[in-house]
């Protein structure tokens, strides 16, 4: 790894700007806290609150119950109403209808930025274009988009990126509309748009990647280019954390961990510049723990901490 600026004699630990909780995660955690403080326990939440196992356990211990589907919820007595939290990824409209029919009052924590791809997907489909979504089909956010366009008579494809372009079997006469999962890398989306343009006469693309994702991806790219190793902290099920790890790996040695206990001293040996970043569901507490542990593991070499996590 080459460095543009002169390195200090001692190893340096740098935390990427914008690492950690995004606006959507802060919002859902705040809603969960308010429900815990004001409603009878347990508080039900559809799906895990955020993709961070430590935080999920912390909320479970305080009286939250996470259910995978509406069928796991208790039946309410006639006339009884209880609140249920919907997490930042959102749910398909059909699920909301079922909940309301069964007497649940929905506290909707869907991130407003997650609903933007929903609106564009509907517009693309209503205008009669083929809809191509870049993302992972099983991800709740994509399931939400598919639910929005269910019943509209257009072809819909979900592909992970430009490498899967041939799956679309595009024809020159196709009119294609593209959107992306909010947490996918924008370079891949730009490449996909380019590949579709090469094959079809009419292409419409909407940039549905959220600003928090842009900021985190830009920051880790910059950090990885000057670091000898980058530690990425976040849930293994977190899509945006996986993307950060992928980007770091393209430039330098990188390790994705869920928490401080997985950190290995051997990764830090001989490293002069150690980068840390974290996914949008990772609390600042976890970032601080990793930073402190790295400082301990490199204590003999007098590591310095060069940056603070931005709010
Ligand atoms: S990553 Fe973006 S879309 Fe997802 S919850 Fe955070 S702000 Fe919202």
Coordinates of C-alpha atoms and ligand atoms in Angstrom, one line a residue:
X1 CA 0.0 0.0 0.0
X2 CA 1.6 3.3 -1.0
X3 CA 1.0 6.5 1.1
X4 CA 0.7 10.0 -0.4
X5 CA 1.8 11.6 2.9
X6 CA 4.7 10.8 5.1
X7 CA 3.7 8.3 7.7
X8 CA 4.4 8.8 11.4
X9 CA 6.8 6.3 13.0
X10 CA 3.9 4.8 15.1
X11 CA 0.8 3.1 13.6
X12 CA -2.2 5.3 13.1
X13 CA -5.8 4.4 13.6
X14 CA -8.4 6.2 11.5
X15 CA -12.1 6.0 11.7
X16 CA -14.0 6.7 8.4
X17 CA -16.2 9.7 8.5
X18 CA -19.9 8.8 8.5
X19 CA -19.2 5.4 10.0
X20 CA -22.1 4.0 12.0
X21 CA -25.9 4.7 12.4
X22 CA -27.6 6.4 9.5
X23 CA -30.7 8.6 9.7
X24 CA -33.1 5.7 9.1
X25 CA -31.6 3.6 11.8
X26 CA -31.5 6.4 14.4
X27 CA -35.2 7.0 13.6
X28 CA -36.2 3.4 14.1
X29 CA -34.2 3.0 17.3
X30 CA -35.8 6.2 18.7
X31 CA -39.3 4.9 17.9
X32 CA -38.4 1.6 19.6
X33 CA -37.2 3.4 22.7
X34 CA -40.4 5.5 22.9
X35 CA -42.6 2.4 22.6
X36 CA -40.6 0.7 25.3
X37 CA -41.1 3.7 27.6
X38 CA -44.8 4.2 27.0
X39 CA -46.5 0.9 26.0
X40 CA -47.3 -2.4 27.9
X41 CA -44.6 -5.1 27.3
X42 CA -43.9 -6.9 25.2
X43 CA -43.5 -4.6 22.2
X44 CA -43.8 -6.5 18.9
X45 CA -41.7 -5.7 15.9
X46 CA -42.0 -7.3 12.5
X47 CA -38.5 -8.5 11.5
X48 CA -35.3 -7.6 13.4
X49 CA -35.1 -4.0 14.4
X50 CA -31.7 -3.5 12.7
X51 CA -29.1 -5.8 11.2
X52 CA -27.0 -5.8 14.3
X53 CA -27.3 -8.9 16.6
X54 CA -25.9 -7.1 19.7
X55 CA -28.5 -4.3 19.4
X56 CA -31.3 -6.8 18.8
X57 CA -30.4 -8.8 21.9
X58 CA -30.3 -5.6 23.9
X59 CA -33.8 -4.7 22.8
X60 CA -35.0 -8.3 23.5
X61 CA -33.7 -8.1 27.0
X62 CA -35.8 -4.9 27.5
X63 CA -39.1 -6.5 26.3
X64 CA -39.2 -6.4 22.5
X65 CA -40.3 -9.5 20.6
X66 CA -39.2 -9.8 17.0
X67 CA -41.4 -11.9 14.8
X68 CA -40.6 -13.1 11.3
X69 CA -44.1 -13.1 10.0
X70 CA -47.6 -11.9 11.0
X71 CA -48.6 -15.5 11.7
X72 CA -46.2 -15.5 14.8
X73 CA -48.2 -12.7 16.4
X74 CA -50.7 -13.5 19.1
X75 CA -54.4 -13.2 18.2
X76 CA -55.9 -10.0 19.7
X77 CA -59.2 -10.2 21.6
X78 CA -62.2 -8.6 20.1
X79 CA -61.9 -4.8 20.5
X80 CA -58.3 -5.0 21.7
X81 CA -55.7 -2.9 19.9
X82 CA -51.9 -3.2 20.3
X83 CA -49.1 -1.4 18.6
X84 CA -46.6 -3.1 16.3
X85 CA -43.4 -1.6 15.0
X86 CA -42.4 -1.9 11.4
X87 CA -38.6 -1.7 10.9
X88 CA -36.7 0.7 8.6
X89 CA -36.7 -1.8 5.6
X90 CA -40.5 -1.6 5.4
X91 CA -42.9 -4.4 4.5
X92 CA -45.1 -5.1 1.5
X93 CA -48.5 -3.3 1.5
X94 CA -50.4 -6.6 1.8
X95 CA -48.8 -7.2 5.2
X96 CA -49.9 -3.8 6.5
X97 CA -53.5 -4.7 5.3
X98 CA -53.4 -8.0 7.2
X99 CA -52.1 -6.3 10.4
X100 CA -54.8 -3.7 10.3
X101 CA -57.5 -6.2 9.7
X102 CA -56.3 -8.2 12.8
X103 CA -56.5 -5.1 15.0
X104 CA -52.8 -4.0 15.2
X105 CA -52.0 -0.4 15.2
X106 CA -48.9 0.1 12.9
X107 CA -46.0 2.3 14.1
X108 CA -44.3 2.6 10.7
X109 CA -40.6 2.9 11.0
X110 CA -40.0 2.5 7.3
X111 CA -37.1 4.8 6.4
X112 CA -38.5 7.5 4.1
X113 CA -35.6 6.9 1.7
X114 CA -36.7 3.2 1.3
X115 CA -40.0 4.3 0.0
X116 CA -38.4 6.3 -2.9
X117 CA -37.6 3.2 -5.0
X118 CA -41.2 2.0 -4.3
X119 CA -42.6 5.2 -6.0
X120 CA -40.2 5.0 -9.0
X121 CA -40.9 1.3 -9.4
X122 CA -44.6 2.0 -9.7
X123 CA -44.0 4.9 -12.1
X124 CA -41.8 2.7 -14.3
X125 CA -44.4 -0.1 -14.3
X126 CA -47.4 2.2 -14.8
X127 CA -45.6 3.8 -17.8
X128 CA -45.3 0.4 -19.4
X129 CA -41.5 -0.1 -19.1
X130 CA -39.8 -3.3 -18.1
X131 CA -38.7 -2.9 -14.5
X132 CA -35.1 -3.9 -13.7
X133 CA -34.1 -3.7 -10.0
X134 CA -30.5 -4.1 -9.0
X135 CA -30.4 -5.8 -5.6
X136 CA -30.9 -9.0 -3.7
X137 CA -34.3 -10.6 -4.3
X138 CA -34.6 -12.0 -0.7
X139 CA -33.8 -8.6 0.9
X140 CA -36.8 -7.1 2.7
X141 CA -36.4 -3.8 0.8
X142 CA -36.7 -5.6 -2.6
X143 CA -39.6 -7.7 -1.3
X144 CA -41.3 -4.3 -0.5
X145 CA -40.7 -3.0 -4.0
X146 CA -42.0 -6.2 -5.6
X147 CA -45.1 -6.0 -3.4
X148 CA -45.7 -2.4 -4.7
X149 CA -45.7 -3.5 -8.4
X150 CA -47.6 -6.8 -7.8
X151 CA -50.5 -7.1 -10.3
X152 CA -49.1 -4.5 -12.7
X153 CA -48.7 -6.2 -16.1
X154 CA -45.0 -5.6 -16.8
X155 CA -42.0 -7.8 -16.7
X156 CA -40.0 -7.3 -13.5
X157 CA -36.4 -8.6 -13.0
X158 CA -34.1 -8.4 -9.9
X159 CA -30.4 -8.9 -10.6
X160 CA -27.4 -8.4 -8.3
X161 CA -25.5 -6.3 -10.7
X162 CA -24.1 -5.8 -14.3
X163 CA -22.4 -9.2 -14.2
X164 CA -25.9 -10.8 -14.5
X165 CA -27.0 -8.7 -17.5
X166 CA -27.5 -11.7 -19.8
X167 CA -30.3 -13.0 -17.4
X168 CA -32.4 -10.1 -18.6
X169 CA -32.5 -11.4 -22.2
X170 CA -32.9 -7.8 -23.5
X171 CA -34.2 -7.0 -27.0
X172 CA -33.3 -3.8 -28.8
X173 CA -37.0 -2.8 -28.8
X174 CA -37.3 -3.1 -25.0
X175 CA -38.2 0.0 -23.0
X176 CA -36.4 -0.5 -19.7
X177 CA -36.6 1.3 -16.3
X178 CA -33.9 0.8 -13.7
X179 CA -33.7 1.4 -10.0
X180 CA -31.4 0.1 -7.3
X181 CA -31.6 -1.2 -3.7
X182 CA -30.7 1.8 -1.6
X183 CA -27.5 0.3 -0.3
X184 CA -25.9 -1.0 -3.5
X185 CA -22.6 0.6 -4.9
X186 CA -23.3 3.3 -7.3
X187 CA -20.5 2.2 -9.7
X188 CA -22.3 -1.1 -10.2
X189 CA -25.5 0.7 -10.9
X190 CA -23.8 3.1 -13.4
X191 CA -22.2 0.0 -15.1
X192 CA -25.6 -1.7 -15.3
X193 CA -27.2 1.3 -16.9
X194 CA -24.4 1.4 -19.4
X195 CA -24.9 -2.3 -20.3
X196 CA -28.6 -1.9 -20.8
X197 CA -28.0 1.2 -22.9
X198 CA -25.8 -0.8 -25.2
X199 CA -28.6 -3.2 -25.8
X200 CA -31.8 -1.2 -25.8
X201 CA -33.1 1.9 -27.5
X202 CA -35.0 3.4 -24.6
X203 CA -33.7 3.4 -21.0
X204 CA -34.9 5.3 -18.0
X205 CA -32.9 5.2 -14.7
X206 CA -33.6 6.6 -11.3
X207 CA -30.9 7.0 -8.7
X208 CA -32.4 5.3 -5.7
X209 CA -29.2 4.8 -3.8
X210 CA -29.5 6.7 -0.5
X211 CA -27.2 9.5 0.5
X212 CA -26.0 7.7 3.6
X213 CA -24.8 4.9 1.4
X214 CA -23.0 7.3 -1.0
X215 CA -21.3 9.0 2.0
X216 CA -20.2 5.7 3.6
X217 CA -18.9 4.2 0.4
X218 CA -17.0 7.3 -0.6
X219 CA -15.4 7.5 2.9
X220 CA -14.3 3.9 2.9
X221 CA -12.9 4.1 -0.6
X222 CA -10.8 7.1 0.5
X223 CA -9.7 5.4 3.8
X224 CA -8.9 2.0 2.1
X225 CA -6.6 3.7 -0.4
X226 CA -4.3 4.9 2.4
X227 CA -4.7 2.1 4.9
X228 CA -2.7 -1.1 5.3
X229 CA -5.8 -2.9 6.7
X230 CA -9.4 -1.9 7.2
X231 CA -11.7 -3.3 9.8
X232 CA -15.4 -3.1 8.8
X233 CA -17.8 -3.6 11.7
X234 CA -21.4 -4.6 11.2
X235 CA -23.9 -7.5 11.1
X236 CA -23.1 -10.3 8.7
X237 CA -26.7 -10.0 7.4
X238 CA -26.3 -6.2 6.8
X239 CA -26.3 -5.5 3.1
X240 CA -24.7 -2.1 3.4
X241 CA -21.9 -3.4 5.6
X242 CA -21.2 -6.2 3.1
X243 CA -20.9 -3.6 0.4
X244 CA -18.4 -1.5 2.5
X245 CA -16.3 -4.6 3.1
X246 CA -16.3 -5.4 -0.7
X247 CA -15.2 -1.8 -1.5
X248 CA -12.4 -1.9 1.1
X249 CA -11.2 -5.3 -0.2
X250 CA -10.7 -3.9 -3.7
X251 CA -8.0 -1.6 -2.3
X252 CA -6.4 -3.2 0.7
X253 CA -6.5 -6.0 3.3
X254 CA -9.9 -5.9 4.9
X255 CA -11.8 -7.9 7.6
X256 CA -15.5 -7.8 8.3
X257 CA -16.4 -8.4 12.0
X258 CA -19.7 -8.2 13.9
X259 CA -18.1 -7.1 17.2
X260 CA -14.9 -6.6 19.0
X261 CA -14.5 -10.2 20.1
X262 CA -13.7 -11.2 16.5
X263 CA -10.8 -8.9 16.2
X264 CA -7.4 -10.7 15.7
X265 CA -4.1 -9.2 16.7
X266 CA -2.3 -10.9 13.7
X267 CA -4.3 -8.7 11.3
X268 CA -2.6 -5.6 12.9
X269 CA 1.0 -6.8 13.0
X270 CA 3.3 -4.6 11.1
X271 CA 0.5 -2.3 9.9
X272 CA 1.3 1.4 9.8
X273 CA -2.2 2.7 9.0
X274 CA -5.3 1.0 10.4
X275 CA -8.7 2.0 9.1
X276 CA -12.1 1.4 10.7
X277 CA -15.5 1.7 9.2
X278 CA -19.0 0.5 10.1
X279 CA -22.3 -0.2 8.5
X280 CA -25.4 1.9 9.0
X281 CA -26.7 -0.4 11.7
X282 CA -23.6 -0.4 13.9
X283 CA -23.9 1.7 17.1
X284 CA -21.1 4.1 17.9
X285 CA -20.5 2.1 21.1
X286 CA -19.2 -0.9 19.0
X287 CA -17.0 1.4 16.9
X288 CA -15.4 2.8 20.1
X289 CA -14.9 -0.7 21.5
X290 CA -13.0 -1.8 18.4
X291 CA -11.0 1.4 18.3
X292 CA -10.0 0.9 22.0
X293 CA -9.1 -2.8 21.4
X294 CA -6.9 -1.9 18.4
X295 CA -5.2 0.7 20.5
X296 CA -4.6 -1.9 23.2
X297 CA -3.3 -4.6 20.8
X298 CA -0.9 -2.1 19.2
X299 CA -0.1 -0.4 22.5
X300 CA 3.5 -1.5 22.4
X301 CA 3.9 0.3 19.2
X302 CA 2.1 3.5 20.5
X303 CA -0.8 3.7 18.1
X304 CA -2.4 7.1 17.6
X305 CA -6.1 7.7 17.0
X306 CA -6.5 10.2 14.2
X307 CA -10.2 10.7 13.6
X308 CA -13.4 10.7 15.5
X309 CA -16.7 9.1 14.4
X310 CA -18.9 11.8 13.0
X311 CA -22.4 12.1 14.4
Ligands
LIG1 S1 -29.2 3.0 4.7 FE1 -30.3 4.8 3.8 S2 -32.3 3.9 3.1 FE2 -31.4 2.4 4.6 S3 -32.2 3.0 6.6 FE3 -30.3 4.2 6.3 S4 -30.8 6.2 5.5 FE4 -32.6 4.8 5.2

